Short mmCIF file of C-alpha atoms in Angstrom, two decimals:
data_model
loop_
_atom_site.label_atom_id
_atom_site.label_comp_id
_atom_site.label_asym_id
_atom_site.label_seq_id
_atom_site.Cartn_x
_atom_site.Cartn_y
_atom_site.Cartn_z
CA MET E 298 60.87 54.32 -10.69
CA GLY E 299 62.86 51.63 -8.85
CA ALA E 300 64.06 48.37 -10.35
CA PRO E 301 61.35 46.15 -8.72
CA SER E 302 58.54 48.36 -10.01
CA ALA E 303 59.96 48.38 -13.53
CA LEU E 304 60.28 44.56 -13.48
CA ALA E 305 56.66 44.15 -12.39
CA LEU E 306 55.48 46.44 -15.19
CA LEU E 307 57.47 44.46 -17.78
CA LEU E 308 55.98 41.18 -16.55
CA LEU E 309 52.46 42.61 -16.78
CA LEU E 310 53.04 43.75 -20.36
CA ALA E 311 54.50 40.37 -21.30
CA CYS E 312 51.47 38.52 -19.94
CA CYS E 313 48.91 40.72 -21.67
CA TRP E 314 50.50 41.18 -25.09
CA ALA E 315 52.21 38.81 -27.49
CA PRO E 316 54.13 39.56 -30.71
CA GLY E 317 51.81 40.48 -33.51
CA GLY E 318 49.26 42.03 -31.13
CA ALA E 319 47.55 38.71 -30.10
CA ASN E 320 45.68 39.02 -26.76
CA LEU E 321 46.65 36.01 -24.58
CA SER E 322 44.55 37.01 -21.57
CA GLN E 323 41.41 35.88 -23.48
CA ASP E 324 42.22 33.30 -26.17
CA ASP E 325 39.08 33.16 -28.32
CA SER E 326 40.65 30.45 -30.49
CA GLN E 327 40.86 27.93 -27.65
CA PRO E 328 38.16 25.21 -28.05
CA TRP E 329 36.33 23.77 -25.06
CA THR E 330 34.50 20.49 -24.34
CA SER E 331 33.03 18.64 -21.34
CA ASP E 332 33.51 15.21 -19.76
CA GLU E 333 30.75 12.67 -20.38
CA THR E 334 29.48 9.55 -18.58
CA VAL E 335 27.49 6.92 -20.45
CA VAL E 336 26.09 3.50 -19.63
CA ALA E 337 27.42 0.61 -21.69
CA GLY E 338 25.13 0.11 -24.67
CA GLY E 339 23.95 3.74 -24.57
CA THR E 340 24.76 6.78 -26.75
CA VAL E 341 27.12 9.63 -25.92
CA VAL E 342 27.33 13.02 -27.67
CA LEU E 343 30.68 14.83 -27.84
CA LYS E 344 30.45 18.58 -28.41
CA CYS E 345 33.40 20.87 -29.18
CA GLN E 346 32.99 24.66 -29.47
CA VAL E 347 35.26 27.60 -30.30
CA LYS E 348 34.61 31.34 -30.38
CA ASP E 349 37.17 32.40 -33.02
CA HIS E 350 37.89 29.63 -35.53
CA GLU E 351 40.45 31.69 -37.51
CA ASP E 352 39.23 30.12 -40.76
CA SER E 353 40.13 26.63 -39.55
CA SER E 354 38.00 23.53 -38.97
CA LEU E 355 37.48 21.55 -35.77
CA GLN E 356 38.47 17.89 -35.50
CA TRP E 357 37.59 15.00 -33.17
CA SER E 358 40.00 12.13 -32.40
CA ASN E 359 39.53 8.98 -30.27
CA PRO E 360 41.81 7.82 -27.42
CA ALA E 361 43.95 5.98 -30.00
CA GLN E 362 44.45 9.35 -31.77
CA GLN E 363 42.44 8.18 -34.79
CA THR E 364 40.59 11.02 -36.46
CA LEU E 365 36.83 10.55 -36.29
CA TYR E 366 35.60 13.70 -38.02
CA PHE E 367 37.37 16.66 -39.56
CA GLY E 368 34.69 19.26 -39.93
CA GLU E 369 31.76 17.54 -41.57
CA LYS E 370 33.97 14.89 -43.21
CA ARG E 371 33.98 11.38 -41.75
CA ALA E 372 37.48 10.02 -41.25
CA LEU E 373 36.88 6.67 -39.50
CA ARG E 374 34.54 4.07 -40.92
CA ASP E 375 32.52 3.22 -37.85
CA ASN E 376 28.75 3.37 -38.35
CA ARG E 377 28.25 3.89 -34.64
CA ILE E 378 29.83 7.35 -34.98
CA GLN E 379 27.57 9.96 -36.60
CA LEU E 380 27.76 13.69 -37.24
CA VAL E 381 25.36 15.74 -35.12
CA SER E 382 26.39 19.31 -35.98
CA SER E 383 29.18 20.95 -37.95
CA THR E 384 29.56 24.76 -38.10
CA PRO E 385 32.61 27.03 -38.03
CA HIS E 386 32.11 27.37 -34.27
CA GLU E 387 30.97 23.84 -33.30
CA LEU E 388 31.61 20.19 -34.11
CA SER E 389 29.37 17.61 -32.40
CA ILE E 390 29.35 13.86 -32.98
CA SER E 391 27.52 10.91 -31.37
CA ILE E 392 28.72 7.41 -30.56
CA SER E 393 25.96 4.81 -30.18
CA ASN E 394 26.04 1.35 -28.61
CA VAL E 395 28.99 2.43 -26.49
CA ALA E 396 31.25 -0.38 -25.29
CA LEU E 397 33.68 -0.48 -22.38
CA ALA E 398 36.52 -0.27 -24.94
CA ASP E 399 35.26 3.17 -26.00
CA GLU E 400 36.19 4.64 -22.63
CA GLY E 401 39.06 7.12 -22.61
CA GLU E 402 40.12 10.66 -23.46
CA TYR E 403 38.82 12.13 -26.71
CA THR E 404 40.56 15.15 -28.28
CA CYS E 405 39.08 18.15 -30.07
CA SER E 406 41.64 20.08 -32.14
CA ILE E 407 41.67 23.28 -34.19
CA PHE E 408 44.58 23.81 -36.56
CA THR E 409 45.51 27.38 -35.85
CA MET E 410 49.01 28.67 -35.22
CA PRO E 411 49.73 27.10 -32.81
CA VAL E 412 47.37 24.07 -32.82
CA ARG E 413 44.95 24.22 -29.92
CA THR E 414 43.27 21.18 -28.31
CA ALA E 415 40.65 20.34 -25.68
CA LYS E 416 40.11 16.99 -23.93
CA SER E 417 36.84 15.17 -23.13
CA LEU E 418 37.01 12.19 -20.76
CA VAL E 419 34.35 9.59 -21.59
CA THR E 420 33.52 7.24 -18.71
CA VAL E 421 31.62 4.07 -19.56
CA LEU E 422 29.59 2.45 -16.76
CA GLY E 423 29.42 -1.34 -16.71
CA ILE E 424 25.93 -2.60 -15.88
CA PRO E 425 25.92 -5.25 -13.12
CA GLN E 426 24.34 -8.58 -13.94
CA LYS E 427 21.31 -9.92 -12.07
CA PRO E 428 22.57 -11.23 -8.72
CA ILE E 429 22.69 -14.95 -8.01
CA ILE E 430 21.92 -16.48 -4.59
CA THR E 431 23.46 -19.78 -3.49
CA GLY E 432 23.58 -21.73 -0.23
CA TYR E 433 19.95 -22.82 0.19
CA LYS E 434 19.49 -26.54 -0.30
CA SER E 435 16.29 -27.79 1.34
CA SER E 436 13.76 -27.15 4.08
CA LEU E 437 15.13 -26.00 7.43
CA ARG E 438 14.01 -26.88 10.93
CA GLU E 439 13.00 -24.20 13.38
CA LYS E 440 16.07 -22.59 15.04
CA ASP E 441 18.42 -23.91 12.32
CA THR E 442 21.12 -21.51 11.07
CA MET E 443 21.66 -20.91 7.36
CA THR E 444 24.12 -18.86 5.29
CA LEU E 445 23.19 -17.47 1.88
CA ASN E 446 25.73 -16.14 -0.65
CA CYS E 447 25.07 -13.57 -3.38
CA HIS E 448 27.26 -12.38 -6.24
CA SER E 449 26.97 -10.16 -9.32
CA SER E 450 29.43 -9.60 -12.17
CA GLY E 451 30.03 -6.92 -14.82
CA SER E 452 29.75 -3.73 -12.80
CA LYS E 453 32.00 -0.74 -13.38
CA PRO E 454 32.75 0.80 -10.99
CA ALA E 455 32.14 -1.95 -8.43
CA ALA E 456 28.51 -2.26 -7.29
CA GLN E 457 27.19 -2.71 -3.74
CA LEU E 458 25.01 -5.58 -2.50
CA THR E 459 22.27 -5.38 0.16
CA TRP E 460 20.02 -7.98 1.86
CA ARG E 461 16.45 -7.82 3.11
CA LYS E 462 13.67 -10.12 4.32
CA GLY E 463 10.34 -8.65 3.28
CA ASP E 464 10.57 -5.01 4.38
CA GLN E 465 13.21 -5.77 6.99
CA GLU E 466 16.84 -4.98 6.16
CA LEU E 467 19.33 -7.74 6.95
CA HIS E 468 22.88 -6.93 7.96
CA GLY E 469 25.10 -9.10 5.78
CA GLU E 470 28.85 -9.10 5.46
CA PRO E 471 30.51 -6.16 3.68
CA THR E 472 30.59 -6.40 -0.10
CA ARG E 473 33.69 -8.13 -1.45
CA ILE E 474 35.14 -6.88 -4.75
CA GLN E 475 37.11 -8.87 -7.34
CA GLU E 476 38.31 -7.62 -10.73
CA ASP E 477 37.01 -9.50 -13.76
CA SER E 478 39.31 -11.10 -16.31
CA ASN E 479 38.75 -8.24 -18.79
CA GLY E 480 40.49 -5.86 -16.43
CA LYS E 481 37.64 -3.34 -16.66
CA THR E 482 34.64 -4.67 -14.70
CA PHE E 483 34.22 -6.19 -11.26
CA THR E 484 32.43 -9.07 -9.54
CA VAL E 485 30.95 -8.27 -6.13
CA SER E 486 29.78 -10.77 -3.52
CA SER E 487 28.24 -10.81 -0.05
CA SER E 488 26.78 -13.31 2.43
CA VAL E 489 24.22 -13.24 5.23
CA THR E 490 23.71 -15.66 8.14
CA LEU E 491 20.48 -15.97 10.14
CA GLN E 492 18.69 -18.32 12.53
CA VAL E 493 15.24 -19.19 11.23
CA THR E 494 11.99 -19.29 13.20
CA ARG E 495 8.50 -20.47 12.35
CA GLU E 496 7.63 -16.90 11.27
CA ASP E 497 10.25 -17.27 8.50
CA ASP E 498 8.32 -20.11 6.85
CA GLY E 499 7.43 -18.93 3.35
CA ALA E 500 9.61 -15.80 3.58
CA ASP E 501 11.65 -14.41 0.68
CA ILE E 502 15.28 -13.45 1.29
CA VAL E 503 16.21 -10.78 -1.28
CA CYS E 504 19.67 -9.76 -2.54
CA SER E 505 19.74 -6.44 -4.41
CA VAL E 506 22.53 -4.80 -6.40
CA ASN E 507 22.91 -1.00 -6.25
CA HIS E 508 24.75 0.84 -9.03
CA GLU E 509 24.60 4.25 -10.68
CA SER E 510 24.11 2.68 -14.11
CA LEU E 511 20.72 1.31 -13.00
CA LYS E 512 19.38 4.85 -12.31
CA GLY E 513 17.24 3.67 -9.42
CA ALA E 514 15.85 0.58 -11.17
CA ASP E 515 15.51 -2.55 -9.05
CA ARG E 516 17.82 -5.44 -9.88
CA SER E 517 17.46 -8.21 -7.33
CA THR E 518 17.02 -11.93 -6.76
CA SER E 519 14.95 -13.63 -4.05
CA GLN E 520 15.26 -17.01 -2.34
CA HIS E 521 12.08 -18.57 -0.97
CA ILE E 522 12.70 -20.53 2.24
CA GLU E 523 10.65 -23.21 4.00
CA VAL E 524 10.86 -23.80 7.76
CA LEU E 525 9.55 -26.99 9.43
CA TYR E 526 8.11 -26.55 12.93
CA THR E 527 5.94 -28.33 15.51
CA PRO E 528 2.18 -27.83 15.23
CA THR E 529 -0.09 -25.61 17.32
CA ALA E 530 -3.86 -25.93 17.76
CA MET E 531 -6.96 -24.22 19.16
CA ILE E 532 -10.55 -25.45 19.65
CA ARG E 533 -13.44 -23.45 18.19
CA PRO E 534 -17.07 -24.36 19.14
CA ASP E 535 -19.95 -24.03 16.68
CA PRO E 536 -22.31 -22.60 17.89
CA PRO E 537 -20.27 -20.47 20.33
CA HIS E 538 -22.79 -20.84 23.22
CA PRO E 539 -24.26 -24.35 22.97
CA ARG E 540 -27.51 -25.33 24.68
CA GLU E 541 -28.97 -28.66 25.62
CA GLY E 542 -30.61 -30.37 22.68
CA GLN E 543 -28.57 -28.54 20.04
CA LYS E 544 -26.04 -29.98 17.63
CA LEU E 545 -22.47 -28.97 18.50
CA SER E 546 -19.23 -29.20 16.53
CA LEU E 547 -15.86 -28.67 18.20
CA HIS E 548 -13.32 -27.76 15.49
CA CYS E 549 -9.65 -28.37 16.28
CA GLU E 550 -7.78 -25.85 14.11
CA GLY E 551 -4.20 -27.08 13.74
CA ARG E 552 -1.32 -25.15 12.21
CA GLY E 553 2.20 -26.27 11.43
CA ASN E 554 4.66 -27.27 8.73
CA PRO E 555 3.87 -29.88 7.79
CA VAL E 556 0.21 -29.48 8.72
CA PRO E 557 -1.08 -31.97 11.33
CA GLN E 558 -2.02 -35.32 9.82
CA LYS E 559 -3.90 -36.73 12.81
CA TYR E 560 -6.11 -35.44 15.68
CA LEU E 561 -6.70 -37.18 19.02
CA TRP E 562 -9.77 -36.15 21.06
CA MET E 563 -10.11 -36.84 24.80
CA LYS E 564 -12.26 -35.82 27.75
CA GLU E 565 -10.94 -35.44 31.26
CA GLY E 566 -12.17 -38.33 33.37
CA SER E 567 -12.96 -40.44 30.33
CA ASP E 568 -10.87 -43.42 29.23
CA PRO E 569 -10.04 -44.41 26.50
CA PRO E 570 -9.74 -41.39 24.11
CA LEU E 571 -12.95 -40.36 22.45
CA LYS E 572 -11.75 -40.25 18.86
CA THR E 573 -8.63 -40.54 16.71
CA THR E 574 -9.12 -39.35 13.15
CA GLN E 575 -7.77 -37.30 10.28
CA GLU E 576 -10.83 -35.08 10.63
CA SER E 577 -10.37 -32.15 12.98
CA ALA E 578 -13.97 -31.90 14.30
CA LEU E 579 -15.70 -33.63 17.22
CA ILE E 580 -19.48 -33.64 16.65
CA PHE E 581 -22.30 -33.92 19.22
CA PRO E 582 -25.57 -34.60 17.33
CA PHE E 583 -27.72 -33.88 20.43
CA LEU E 584 -26.18 -32.16 23.45
CA ASN E 585 -26.90 -33.35 26.97
CA LYS E 586 -25.94 -31.90 30.32
CA SER E 587 -23.69 -34.91 30.79
CA ASP E 588 -21.56 -33.72 27.84
CA SER E 589 -20.23 -30.82 29.91
CA GLY E 590 -16.55 -31.10 30.80
CA ILE E 591 -13.00 -30.36 29.67
CA TYR E 592 -12.07 -31.62 26.21
CA GLY E 593 -8.58 -31.88 24.75
CA CYS E 594 -7.47 -32.07 21.11
CA THR E 595 -3.94 -33.21 20.26
CA ALA E 596 -2.70 -32.21 16.78
CA ILE E 597 -0.02 -34.61 15.56
CA SER E 598 2.55 -34.27 12.73
CA ASN E 599 5.96 -35.82 12.09
CA MET E 600 7.50 -32.73 13.72
CA GLY E 601 5.72 -33.35 17.05
CA SER E 602 2.37 -32.74 18.72
CA TYR E 603 0.41 -30.06 20.58
CA THR E 604 -2.68 -30.33 22.82
CA ALA E 605 -5.34 -27.65 23.11
CA TYR E 606 -8.11 -27.64 25.75
CA PHE E 607 -11.70 -26.40 25.82
CA THR E 608 -14.22 -26.29 28.69
CA LEU E 609 -17.73 -27.19 27.51
CA ASN E 610 -20.67 -25.87 29.55
CA VAL E 611 -24.04 -27.02 28.24
CA ASN E 612 -26.67 -24.36 28.93
CA ASP E 613 -30.37 -24.95 29.54
CA PRO E 614 -32.50 -25.18 26.42
CA SER E 615 -33.90 -21.86 25.33
CA PRO E 616 -37.72 -21.61 25.00
CA VAL E 617 -38.81 -21.72 21.41
CA PRO E 618 -41.94 -19.64 20.76
CA SER E 619 -44.66 -21.47 18.77
CA SER E 620 -46.24 -20.04 15.68
CA SER E 621 -49.67 -19.79 17.39
CA SER E 622 -48.16 -17.83 20.28
CA THR E 623 -46.56 -15.48 17.85
CA TYR E 624 -49.91 -15.04 16.06
CA HIS E 625 -51.70 -14.33 19.34
CA ALA E 626 -49.06 -11.83 20.37
CA ILE E 627 -49.53 -9.95 17.11
CA ILE E 628 -53.34 -9.88 17.49
CA GLY E 629 -53.02 -8.74 21.11
CA GLY E 630 -50.77 -5.92 20.08
CA ILE E 631 -53.22 -4.74 17.43
CA VAL E 632 -56.18 -4.85 19.87
CA ALA E 633 -54.23 -2.93 22.52
CA PHE E 634 -53.38 -0.27 19.96
CA ILE E 635 -57.06 0.11 18.94
CA VAL E 636 -58.16 0.37 22.56
CA PHE E 637 -55.54 3.02 23.15
CA LEU E 638 -56.86 5.04 20.20
CA LEU E 639 -60.45 4.74 21.48
CA LEU E 640 -59.43 5.98 24.92
CA ILE E 641 -57.73 8.99 23.38
CA LEU E 642 -60.84 9.69 21.32
CA LEU E 643 -63.16 9.45 24.36
CA ILE E 644 -60.97 11.81 26.35
CA PHE E 645 -61.08 14.44 23.62
CA LEU E 646 -64.84 13.97 23.12
CA GLY E 647 -65.56 14.34 26.84
CA HIS E 648 -63.48 17.45 27.03
CA TYR E 649 -65.36 18.91 24.04
CA LEU E 650 -68.80 18.18 25.50
CA ILE E 651 -67.94 19.61 28.92
CA ARG E 652 -66.68 22.79 27.37
CA HIS E 653 -69.75 23.35 25.14
CA LYS E 654 -72.27 22.40 27.89
CA GLY E 655 -70.93 25.21 30.09
CA THR E 656 -71.43 27.70 27.28
CA TYR E 657 -75.10 26.59 26.80
CA LEU E 658 -75.99 26.99 30.49
CA THR E 659 -74.51 30.49 30.56
CA HIS E 660 -76.77 31.60 27.65
CA GLU E 661 -79.88 30.14 29.38
CA ALA E 662 -79.21 32.19 32.53
CA LYS E 663 -78.99 35.47 30.61
CA GLY E 664 -82.28 34.82 28.74
CA SER E 665 -84.28 34.29 31.91
CA ASP E 666 -83.45 37.77 33.26
CA ASP E 667 -85.15 39.57 30.26
CA ALA E 668 -88.37 37.47 30.10
CA PRO E 669 -91.71 38.60 31.74
CA ASP E 670 -92.64 37.28 35.10
CA ALA E 671 -94.13 33.90 35.17
CA ASP E 672 -97.25 35.28 36.94
CA THR E 673 -98.04 37.66 34.10
CA ALA E 674 -99.04 36.78 30.56
CA ILE E 675 -100.30 39.09 27.91
CA ILE E 676 -102.48 37.49 25.46
CA ASN E 677 -103.47 39.48 22.40
CA ALA E 678 -106.55 38.40 20.63
CA GLU E 679 -107.51 39.79 17.30
CA GLY E 680 -111.12 40.33 16.45
CA GLY E 681 -112.69 39.89 13.08
CA GLN E 682 -114.66 43.19 12.80
CA SER E 683 -113.76 45.75 10.14
CA GLY E 684 -112.92 49.28 11.10
CA GLY E 685 -111.25 48.36 14.31
CA ASP E 686 -110.13 45.55 16.53
CA ASP E 687 -111.36 44.79 19.96
CA LYS E 688 -108.39 44.12 22.19
CA LYS E 689 -108.71 42.27 25.37
CA GLU E 690 -106.03 41.82 27.97
CA TYR E 691 -106.02 38.92 30.31
CA PHE E 692 -103.94 38.94 33.43
CA ILE E 693 -103.25 35.63 34.86
#
């Protein structure tokens, strides 16, 4: 065997066997743990396990190397820390109401020869505060530009901010991050700029904070905005198709912010204006043909005015049936129905009679063929003598 092969064999034996016969390729006395993440204010459970305890107890220590539990014995007087399970193969403890200061590396030890340890990194998530929106002062005019700012403190790691208007996502500036004075949490901020329209009147601009500590829960703040804009109007007739002699109301339906305070009615070719009032309706108690024409309604507010037009065509009066005419029509309908039934009955009766009359005539013809001639008649006369009857035949 050459020198390299012998050296490789010696290295293999050294790795697999230690003095005293201890097997290092599978150390059953080595404890193991897992890293944990917990939200501030929550509860975390630290579990340490070992396969071969070698008649020794497990121990938990905090990042400051203070012993928390040695086996089932409490070492640190902190009521937040409680024993969950203590067996020769496991030591589990819980820490409730976790604070940011509890974050760090916890150590599980077993006092064998040599002492073996395992580390558990506890990460504490800082919950972001409800976001705050600033920048909105008062009502805006249509086509004005506004900038809203949003910020949230206390997140760890840093949270993200998003904007939306109703169901529409708004593209704000990227989230800015600033470390808080405690050196552990962060304050995040963002802003959004938009030009408002009349459709934005009454809208809610929402700033939401997204963070893993919220576990999908919504944490947001909304800002209600008001937009001032010039009015619009439309004219609605009641009834929709007016006729001469009817009462007609033309309703001028104005919309705006603020809503129109005054309405001016006019008719083309007529001077001065027909009516100026706070009421939006123009009423015709009794329509005439002369009322036909083009009417205009101007809705007025302190933001401006808007004029809507309507062409009125007065139709001829519709005939109104009297109650007596209605009564006569009903009676006429009933009489016509009865006559129709009688005609049907007569038709069926005539058909029946014709059919049965033909049958009767056929029987009469057959009977006449079997009867004696009309020139011959046999008359039998019975006598009244006993012992025999005298019969006489008469031929006619």
